[in-house]
Amino acid sequence: MNTTVIKRRLYLADLEVTAKDVYIKKDFADKTAETLDKSGLAQMQARQEKIKTAETLDTSGLAQMRHNLYKTNLDTNKDTSMLDFSSTNFSQNVLQKQNQDIVANASEFLVSNGNAGKIPLEAETIKLISLWSANDPKKMEKMIGIIFNAKKASETFITQQTGKPTTIFLDNYEDLQHDITVSLRRTFNAIRNKQDKKQKVNPENYIFGAMRNTFEVWYSEYLQSLS
């Protein structure tokens, strides 16, 4: 498509002539006709003038061509640089493959390992969440969010109980990370059993409560180990 546009603009640039250019050409042609039979010098001058005029027009056309090409490139770059990964731009088949890839490899790119900006959970926890997310990254994100909301709620509760500001740094406590994995596995199984028996259960609230209990029990044992 771009090639067609460029060719059209090149063609128009070659034909671009102003009213002044037409007048100059006509006046020059008349004068040349009057003096052509007087000497060979006039003929030579006429040829030189034609060459000069053609060069002027050609240079003008070249400048216009370069302007159009530059503008076209800018427009093309502007269009193609706009990336959009929203779901509406992919087929259901591709979306399914993308989601499967994200979920399958989540334990590699989400786990912290001391790197800032990643989630301070052990790889086993992420793998477990991936297994129970039905290949849906949004469900994974939701479950991870519940864990950290429970952590924040536990920190607030502990602060109120002890009178001291409390922050639990998961990166520093591998035993707590393992407890989270064990608690999640137990919780997922319990939720499934209830749902299979057609019992009413709110999975989000159930996970949140189980995680709060995990954090608070761990912290209580942690304080006892310090005394």
PDB file of C-alpha atoms in Angstrom:
ATOM      1  CA  MET A   1       0.000   0.000   0.000  1.00  0.00           C
ATOM      2  CA  ASN A   2       2.793   2.411   0.881  1.00  0.00           C
ATOM      3  CA  THR A   3       4.540   1.716  -2.444  1.00  0.00           C
ATOM      4  CA  THR A   4       1.479   2.851  -4.365  1.00  0.00           C
ATOM      5  CA  VAL A   5       1.271   6.080  -2.395  1.00  0.00           C
ATOM      6  CA  ILE A   6       4.947   6.859  -2.918  1.00  0.00           C
ATOM      7  CA  LYS A   7       4.725   6.247  -6.684  1.00  0.00           C
ATOM      8  CA  ARG A   8       1.714   8.520  -6.971  1.00  0.00           C
ATOM      9  CA  ARG A   9       3.462  11.295  -5.091  1.00  0.00           C
ATOM     10  CA  LEU A  10       6.585  10.988  -7.196  1.00  0.00           C
ATOM     11  CA  TYR A  11       4.513  11.295 -10.347  1.00  0.00           C
ATOM     12  CA  LEU A  12       2.695  14.382  -9.106  1.00  0.00           C
ATOM     13  CA  ALA A  13       5.943  15.982  -8.001  1.00  0.00           C
ATOM     14  CA  ASP A  14       7.363  15.728 -11.525  1.00  0.00           C
ATOM     15  CA  LEU A  15       4.299  17.467 -12.961  1.00  0.00           C
ATOM     16  CA  GLU A  16       4.163  20.241 -10.377  1.00  0.00           C
ATOM     17  CA  VAL A  17       4.443  23.548 -12.339  1.00  0.00           C
ATOM     18  CA  THR A  18       3.393  27.024 -11.200  1.00  0.00           C
ATOM     19  CA  ALA A  19       1.760  29.754 -13.280  1.00  0.00           C
ATOM     20  CA  LYS A  20       5.043  31.666 -13.170  1.00  0.00           C
ATOM     21  CA  ASP A  21       6.895  28.670 -14.625  1.00  0.00           C
ATOM     22  CA  VAL A  22       4.415  28.504 -17.533  1.00  0.00           C
ATOM     23  CA  TYR A  23       4.910  32.203 -18.264  1.00  0.00           C
ATOM     24  CA  ILE A  24       8.707  31.863 -18.207  1.00  0.00           C
ATOM     25  CA  LYS A  25       8.572  28.907 -20.574  1.00  0.00           C
ATOM     26  CA  LYS A  26       6.271  30.745 -23.034  1.00  0.00           C
ATOM     27  CA  ASP A  27       8.307  33.956 -22.970  1.00  0.00           C
ATOM     28  CA  PHE A  28      11.529  32.024 -23.419  1.00  0.00           C
ATOM     29  CA  ALA A  29      10.101  30.072 -26.383  1.00  0.00           C
ATOM     30  CA  ASP A  30       8.951  33.275 -28.134  1.00  0.00           C
ATOM     31  CA  LYS A  31      12.312  34.968 -27.757  1.00  0.00           C
ATOM     32  CA  THR A  32      14.159  31.888 -28.943  1.00  0.00           C
ATOM     33  CA  ALA A  33      12.020  31.721 -32.079  1.00  0.00           C
ATOM     34  CA  GLU A  34      12.826  35.356 -32.890  1.00  0.00           C
ATOM     35  CA  THR A  35      16.592  34.991 -32.598  1.00  0.00           C
ATOM     36  CA  LEU A  36      17.077  31.396 -33.687  1.00  0.00           C
ATOM     37  CA  ASP A  37      17.964  32.291 -37.306  1.00  0.00           C
ATOM     38  CA  LYS A  38      20.408  35.067 -36.403  1.00  0.00           C
ATOM     39  CA  SER A  39      23.248  32.990 -35.008  1.00  0.00           C
ATOM     40  CA  GLY A  40      24.246  29.626 -33.597  1.00  0.00           C
ATOM     41  CA  LEU A  41      24.984  31.393 -30.332  1.00  0.00           C
ATOM     42  CA  ALA A  42      21.313  32.050 -29.746  1.00  0.00           C
ATOM     43  CA  GLN A  43      20.578  28.364 -30.279  1.00  0.00           C
ATOM     44  CA  MET A  44      23.306  27.382 -27.822  1.00  0.00           C
ATOM     45  CA  GLN A  45      22.002  29.895 -25.269  1.00  0.00           C
ATOM     46  CA  ALA A  46      18.508  28.538 -25.754  1.00  0.00           C
ATOM     47  CA  ARG A  47      19.691  25.007 -25.030  1.00  0.00           C
ATOM     48  CA  GLN A  48      21.561  26.151 -21.941  1.00  0.00           C
ATOM     49  CA  GLU A  49      18.479  28.038 -20.772  1.00  0.00           C
ATOM     50  CA  LYS A  50      16.320  24.966 -21.291  1.00  0.00           C
ATOM     51  CA  ILE A  51      18.764  22.844 -19.312  1.00  0.00           C
ATOM     52  CA  LYS A  52      18.860  25.428 -16.527  1.00  0.00           C
ATOM     53  CA  THR A  53      15.062  25.644 -16.412  1.00  0.00           C
ATOM     54  CA  ALA A  54      14.721  21.857 -16.399  1.00  0.00           C
ATOM     55  CA  GLU A  55      17.253  21.579 -13.580  1.00  0.00           C
ATOM     56  CA  THR A  56      15.323  24.148 -11.546  1.00  0.00           C
ATOM     57  CA  LEU A  57      12.059  22.296 -12.036  1.00  0.00           C
ATOM     58  CA  ASP A  58      13.713  18.943 -11.343  1.00  0.00           C
ATOM     59  CA  THR A  59      15.304  20.233  -8.143  1.00  0.00           C
ATOM     60  CA  SER A  60      11.957  21.586  -7.006  1.00  0.00           C
ATOM     61  CA  GLY A  61      10.324  18.250  -7.759  1.00  0.00           C
ATOM     62  CA  LEU A  62      13.068  16.367  -5.932  1.00  0.00           C
ATOM     63  CA  ALA A  63      12.619  18.523  -2.847  1.00  0.00           C
ATOM     64  CA  GLN A  64       8.876  17.905  -2.910  1.00  0.00           C
ATOM     65  CA  MET A  65       9.479  14.200  -3.400  1.00  0.00           C
ATOM     66  CA  ARG A  66      11.790  14.071  -0.377  1.00  0.00           C
ATOM     67  CA  HIS A  67       9.239  15.948   1.707  1.00  0.00           C
ATOM     68  CA  ASN A  68       6.497  13.527   0.721  1.00  0.00           C
ATOM     69  CA  LEU A  69       8.665  10.481   1.352  1.00  0.00           C
ATOM     70  CA  TYR A  70       9.682  11.816   4.786  1.00  0.00           C
ATOM     71  CA  LYS A  71       6.080  12.557   5.682  1.00  0.00           C
ATOM     72  CA  THR A  72       4.980   9.139   4.470  1.00  0.00           C
ATOM     73  CA  ASN A  73       7.653   7.421   6.570  1.00  0.00           C
ATOM     74  CA  LEU A  74       6.621   9.380   9.641  1.00  0.00           C
ATOM     75  CA  ASP A  75       2.978   8.462   9.116  1.00  0.00           C
ATOM     76  CA  THR A  76       3.880   4.796   8.627  1.00  0.00           C
ATOM     77  CA  ASN A  77       6.077   4.695  11.719  1.00  0.00           C
ATOM     78  CA  LYS A  78       3.365   6.362  13.743  1.00  0.00           C
ATOM     79  CA  ASP A  79       0.789   3.790  12.692  1.00  0.00           C
ATOM     80  CA  THR A  80       2.915   0.669  13.118  1.00  0.00           C
ATOM     81  CA  SER A  81       4.436   1.705  16.469  1.00  0.00           C
ATOM     82  CA  MET A  82       1.060   1.631  18.210  1.00  0.00           C
ATOM     83  CA  LEU A  83       0.970  -1.801  19.840  1.00  0.00           C
ATOM     84  CA  ASP A  84      -2.325  -3.142  21.122  1.00  0.00           C
ATOM     85  CA  PHE A  85      -2.361  -6.464  22.961  1.00  0.00           C
ATOM     86  CA  SER A  86      -6.008  -6.266  24.052  1.00  0.00           C
ATOM     87  CA  SER A  87      -8.000  -9.481  23.762  1.00  0.00           C
ATOM     88  CA  THR A  88     -10.156  -8.113  20.949  1.00  0.00           C
ATOM     89  CA  ASN A  89      -7.155  -8.181  18.597  1.00  0.00           C
ATOM     90  CA  PHE A  90      -6.650 -11.945  18.855  1.00  0.00           C
ATOM     91  CA  SER A  91      -8.687 -14.967  17.871  1.00  0.00           C
ATOM     92  CA  GLN A  92     -10.039 -17.270  20.570  1.00  0.00           C
ATOM     93  CA  ASN A  93      -7.558 -19.947  19.538  1.00  0.00           C
ATOM     94  CA  VAL A  94      -4.571 -17.591  19.912  1.00  0.00           C
ATOM     95  CA  LEU A  95      -5.906 -16.209  23.187  1.00  0.00           C
ATOM     96  CA  GLN A  96      -6.171 -19.719  24.589  1.00  0.00           C
ATOM     97  CA  LYS A  97      -2.562 -20.466  23.634  1.00  0.00           C
ATOM     98  CA  GLN A  98      -1.364 -17.171  25.129  1.00  0.00           C
ATOM     99  CA  ASN A  99      -3.185 -17.844  28.388  1.00  0.00           C
ATOM    100  CA  GLN A 100      -1.845 -21.382  28.576  1.00  0.00           C
ATOM    101  CA  ASP A 101       1.692 -20.084  28.045  1.00  0.00           C
ATOM    102  CA  ILE A 102       1.334 -17.409  30.731  1.00  0.00           C
ATOM    103  CA  VAL A 103      -0.105 -19.832  33.266  1.00  0.00           C
ATOM    104  CA  ALA A 104       2.377 -22.618  32.468  1.00  0.00           C
ATOM    105  CA  ASN A 105       5.394 -20.321  32.866  1.00  0.00           C
ATOM    106  CA  ALA A 106       4.118 -18.120  35.666  1.00  0.00           C
ATOM    107  CA  SER A 107       6.411 -19.718  38.235  1.00  0.00           C
ATOM    108  CA  GLU A 108       9.417 -18.514  36.227  1.00  0.00           C
ATOM    109  CA  PHE A 109       8.525 -14.875  35.608  1.00  0.00           C
ATOM    110  CA  LEU A 110       6.446 -14.120  38.719  1.00  0.00           C
ATOM    111  CA  VAL A 111       8.628 -15.554  41.474  1.00  0.00           C
ATOM    112  CA  SER A 112      10.850 -12.975  43.157  1.00  0.00           C
ATOM    113  CA  ASN A 113      14.203 -14.700  43.787  1.00  0.00           C
ATOM    114  CA  GLY A 114      15.376 -11.377  45.191  1.00  0.00           C
ATOM    115  CA  ASN A 115      14.402  -9.411  42.075  1.00  0.00           C
ATOM    116  CA  ALA A 116      12.442  -6.220  42.592  1.00  0.00           C
ATOM    117  CA  GLY A 117       9.027  -5.980  40.997  1.00  0.00           C
ATOM    118  CA  LYS A 118       8.286  -9.703  41.240  1.00  0.00           C
ATOM    119  CA  ILE A 119       6.086 -11.612  43.652  1.00  0.00           C
ATOM    120  CA  PRO A 120       7.787 -12.865  46.843  1.00  0.00           C
ATOM    121  CA  LEU A 121       6.246 -16.336  46.745  1.00  0.00           C
ATOM    122  CA  GLU A 122       7.962 -19.641  46.197  1.00  0.00           C
ATOM    123  CA  ALA A 123       7.741 -21.262  42.777  1.00  0.00           C
ATOM    124  CA  GLU A 124       5.663 -24.103  44.208  1.00  0.00           C
ATOM    125  CA  THR A 125       2.972 -21.634  45.274  1.00  0.00           C
ATOM    126  CA  ILE A 126       2.743 -20.128  41.791  1.00  0.00           C
ATOM    127  CA  LYS A 127       2.630 -23.580  40.195  1.00  0.00           C
ATOM    128  CA  LEU A 128      -0.198 -24.568  42.511  1.00  0.00           C
ATOM    129  CA  ILE A 129      -2.175 -21.422  41.705  1.00  0.00           C
ATOM    130  CA  SER A 130      -1.534 -22.003  37.989  1.00  0.00           C
ATOM    131  CA  LEU A 131      -2.916 -25.516  38.289  1.00  0.00           C
ATOM    132  CA  TRP A 132      -6.153 -24.269  39.833  1.00  0.00           C
ATOM    133  CA  SER A 133      -6.686 -21.228  37.612  1.00  0.00           C
ATOM    134  CA  ALA A 134      -8.194 -23.069  34.610  1.00  0.00           C
ATOM    135  CA  ASN A 135      -5.577 -21.508  32.282  1.00  0.00           C
ATOM    136  CA  ASP A 136      -6.908 -18.052  33.093  1.00  0.00           C
ATOM    137  CA  PRO A 137      -4.253 -15.425  33.992  1.00  0.00           C
ATOM    138  CA  LYS A 138      -6.953 -13.185  35.470  1.00  0.00           C
ATOM    139  CA  LYS A 139      -7.910 -15.890  37.958  1.00  0.00           C
ATOM    140  CA  MET A 140      -4.253 -16.277  38.858  1.00  0.00           C
ATOM    141  CA  GLU A 141      -3.964 -12.553  39.433  1.00  0.00           C
ATOM    142  CA  LYS A 142      -7.088 -12.587  41.571  1.00  0.00           C
ATOM    143  CA  MET A 143      -5.868 -15.429  43.790  1.00  0.00           C
ATOM    144  CA  ILE A 144      -2.460 -13.822  44.269  1.00  0.00           C
ATOM    145  CA  GLY A 145      -4.204 -10.566  45.130  1.00  0.00           C
ATOM    146  CA  ILE A 146      -6.261 -12.342  47.798  1.00  0.00           C
ATOM    147  CA  ILE A 147      -3.065 -13.658  49.404  1.00  0.00           C
ATOM    148  CA  PHE A 148      -1.541 -10.199  49.671  1.00  0.00           C
ATOM    149  CA  ASN A 149      -4.778  -8.611  50.847  1.00  0.00           C
ATOM    150  CA  ALA A 150      -4.840 -11.206  53.605  1.00  0.00           C
ATOM    151  CA  LYS A 151      -1.219 -10.397  54.426  1.00  0.00           C
ATOM    152  CA  LYS A 152      -2.038  -6.695  54.735  1.00  0.00           C
ATOM    153  CA  ALA A 153      -5.080  -7.404  56.902  1.00  0.00           C
ATOM    154  CA  SER A 154      -2.962  -9.625  59.159  1.00  0.00           C
ATOM    155  CA  GLU A 155      -0.291  -6.941  59.506  1.00  0.00           C
ATOM    156  CA  THR A 156      -2.958  -4.417  60.516  1.00  0.00           C
ATOM    157  CA  PHE A 157      -4.432  -6.840  63.052  1.00  0.00           C
ATOM    158  CA  ILE A 158      -1.021  -7.706  64.533  1.00  0.00           C
ATOM    159  CA  THR A 159      -0.130  -4.014  64.773  1.00  0.00           C
ATOM    160  CA  GLN A 160      -3.350  -3.357  66.679  1.00  0.00           C
ATOM    161  CA  GLN A 161      -2.702  -6.294  69.008  1.00  0.00           C
ATOM    162  CA  THR A 162       0.958  -5.560  69.727  1.00  0.00           C
ATOM    163  CA  GLY A 163       0.944  -1.789  69.456  1.00  0.00           C
ATOM    164  CA  LYS A 164       3.948  -1.997  67.149  1.00  0.00           C
ATOM    165  CA  PRO A 165       3.959  -1.368  63.385  1.00  0.00           C
ATOM    166  CA  THR A 166       4.324  -4.771  61.735  1.00  0.00           C
ATOM    167  CA  THR A 167       5.368  -5.644  58.196  1.00  0.00           C
ATOM    168  CA  ILE A 168       5.949  -9.219  57.086  1.00  0.00           C
ATOM    169  CA  PHE A 169       8.636  -9.527  54.421  1.00  0.00           C
ATOM    170  CA  LEU A 170       7.953 -12.785  52.628  1.00  0.00           C
ATOM    171  CA  ASP A 171      11.373 -12.812  50.952  1.00  0.00           C
ATOM    172  CA  ASN A 172      12.961 -13.238  54.374  1.00  0.00           C
ATOM    173  CA  TYR A 173      10.945 -16.249  55.517  1.00  0.00           C
ATOM    174  CA  GLU A 174      11.013 -19.377  53.382  1.00  0.00           C
ATOM    175  CA  ASP A 175       9.111 -21.297  56.035  1.00  0.00           C
ATOM    176  CA  LEU A 176       6.202 -18.864  55.740  1.00  0.00           C
ATOM    177  CA  GLN A 177       6.238 -19.192  51.954  1.00  0.00           C
ATOM    178  CA  HIS A 178       6.006 -22.955  52.356  1.00  0.00           C
ATOM    179  CA  ASP A 179       3.141 -22.581  54.851  1.00  0.00           C
ATOM    180  CA  ILE A 180       1.255 -20.510  52.280  1.00  0.00           C
ATOM    181  CA  THR A 181       1.626 -23.282  49.697  1.00  0.00           C
ATOM    182  CA  VAL A 182       0.410 -25.959  52.107  1.00  0.00           C
ATOM    183  CA  SER A 183      -2.518 -23.826  53.235  1.00  0.00           C
ATOM    184  CA  LEU A 184      -3.533 -23.059  49.644  1.00  0.00           C
ATOM    185  CA  ARG A 185      -3.462 -26.723  48.672  1.00  0.00           C
ATOM    186  CA  ARG A 186      -5.653 -27.593  51.646  1.00  0.00           C
ATOM    187  CA  THR A 187      -7.993 -24.686  50.896  1.00  0.00           C
ATOM    188  CA  PHE A 188      -8.445 -25.494  47.197  1.00  0.00           C
ATOM    189  CA  ASN A 189      -9.314 -29.069  48.054  1.00  0.00           C
ATOM    190  CA  ALA A 190     -11.793 -27.990  50.733  1.00  0.00           C
ATOM    191  CA  ILE A 191     -13.528 -25.568  48.369  1.00  0.00           C
ATOM    192  CA  ARG A 192     -13.851 -28.228  45.668  1.00  0.00           C
ATOM    193  CA  ASN A 193     -15.344 -30.723  48.107  1.00  0.00           C
ATOM    194  CA  LYS A 194     -17.942 -28.193  49.228  1.00  0.00           C
ATOM    195  CA  GLN A 195     -18.845 -27.207  45.680  1.00  0.00           C
ATOM    196  CA  ASP A 196     -19.069 -30.832  44.543  1.00  0.00           C
ATOM    197  CA  LYS A 197     -21.515 -31.424  47.404  1.00  0.00           C
ATOM    198  CA  LYS A 198     -23.510 -28.384  46.258  1.00  0.00           C
ATOM    199  CA  GLN A 199     -22.737 -26.596  49.507  1.00  0.00           C
ATOM    200  CA  LYS A 200     -22.709 -22.816  49.503  1.00  0.00           C
ATOM    201  CA  VAL A 201     -19.211 -21.408  49.659  1.00  0.00           C
ATOM    202  CA  ASN A 202     -17.572 -18.159  48.611  1.00  0.00           C
ATOM    203  CA  PRO A 203     -14.138 -19.202  47.272  1.00  0.00           C
ATOM    204  CA  GLU A 204     -12.645 -15.695  47.556  1.00  0.00           C
ATOM    205  CA  ASN A 205     -13.683 -15.298  51.190  1.00  0.00           C
ATOM    206  CA  TYR A 206     -12.610 -18.846  51.999  1.00  0.00           C
ATOM    207  CA  ILE A 207      -9.122 -18.306  50.570  1.00  0.00           C
ATOM    208  CA  PHE A 208      -8.840 -14.907  52.273  1.00  0.00           C
ATOM    209  CA  GLY A 209      -9.745 -16.372  55.670  1.00  0.00           C
ATOM    210  CA  ALA A 210      -7.363 -19.293  55.244  1.00  0.00           C
ATOM    211  CA  MET A 211      -4.499 -16.970  54.296  1.00  0.00           C
ATOM    212  CA  ARG A 212      -5.150 -14.619  57.222  1.00  0.00           C
ATOM    213  CA  ASN A 213      -5.057 -17.574  59.569  1.00  0.00           C
ATOM    214  CA  THR A 214      -1.782 -18.749  57.974  1.00  0.00           C
ATOM    215  CA  PHE A 215      -0.073 -15.373  58.427  1.00  0.00           C
ATOM    216  CA  GLU A 216      -1.279 -14.823  61.978  1.00  0.00           C
ATOM    217  CA  VAL A 217      -0.466 -18.317  63.197  1.00  0.00           C
ATOM    218  CA  TRP A 218       2.989 -18.079  61.644  1.00  0.00           C
ATOM    219  CA  TYR A 219       3.654 -14.684  63.251  1.00  0.00           C
ATOM    220  CA  SER A 220       2.555 -15.933  66.663  1.00  0.00           C
ATOM    221  CA  GLU A 221       4.978 -18.851  66.389  1.00  0.00           C
ATOM    222  CA  TYR A 222       7.668 -16.472  65.127  1.00  0.00           C
ATOM    223  CA  LEU A 223       7.316 -14.254  68.212  1.00  0.00           C
ATOM    224  CA  GLN A 224       7.478 -17.291  70.474  1.00  0.00           C
ATOM    225  CA  SER A 225      10.714 -18.385  68.812  1.00  0.00           C
ATOM    226  CA  LEU A 226      12.261 -15.012  69.665  1.00  0.00           C
ATOM    227  CA  SER A 227      11.451 -15.218  73.381  1.00  0.00           C
TER     228      SER A 227
END
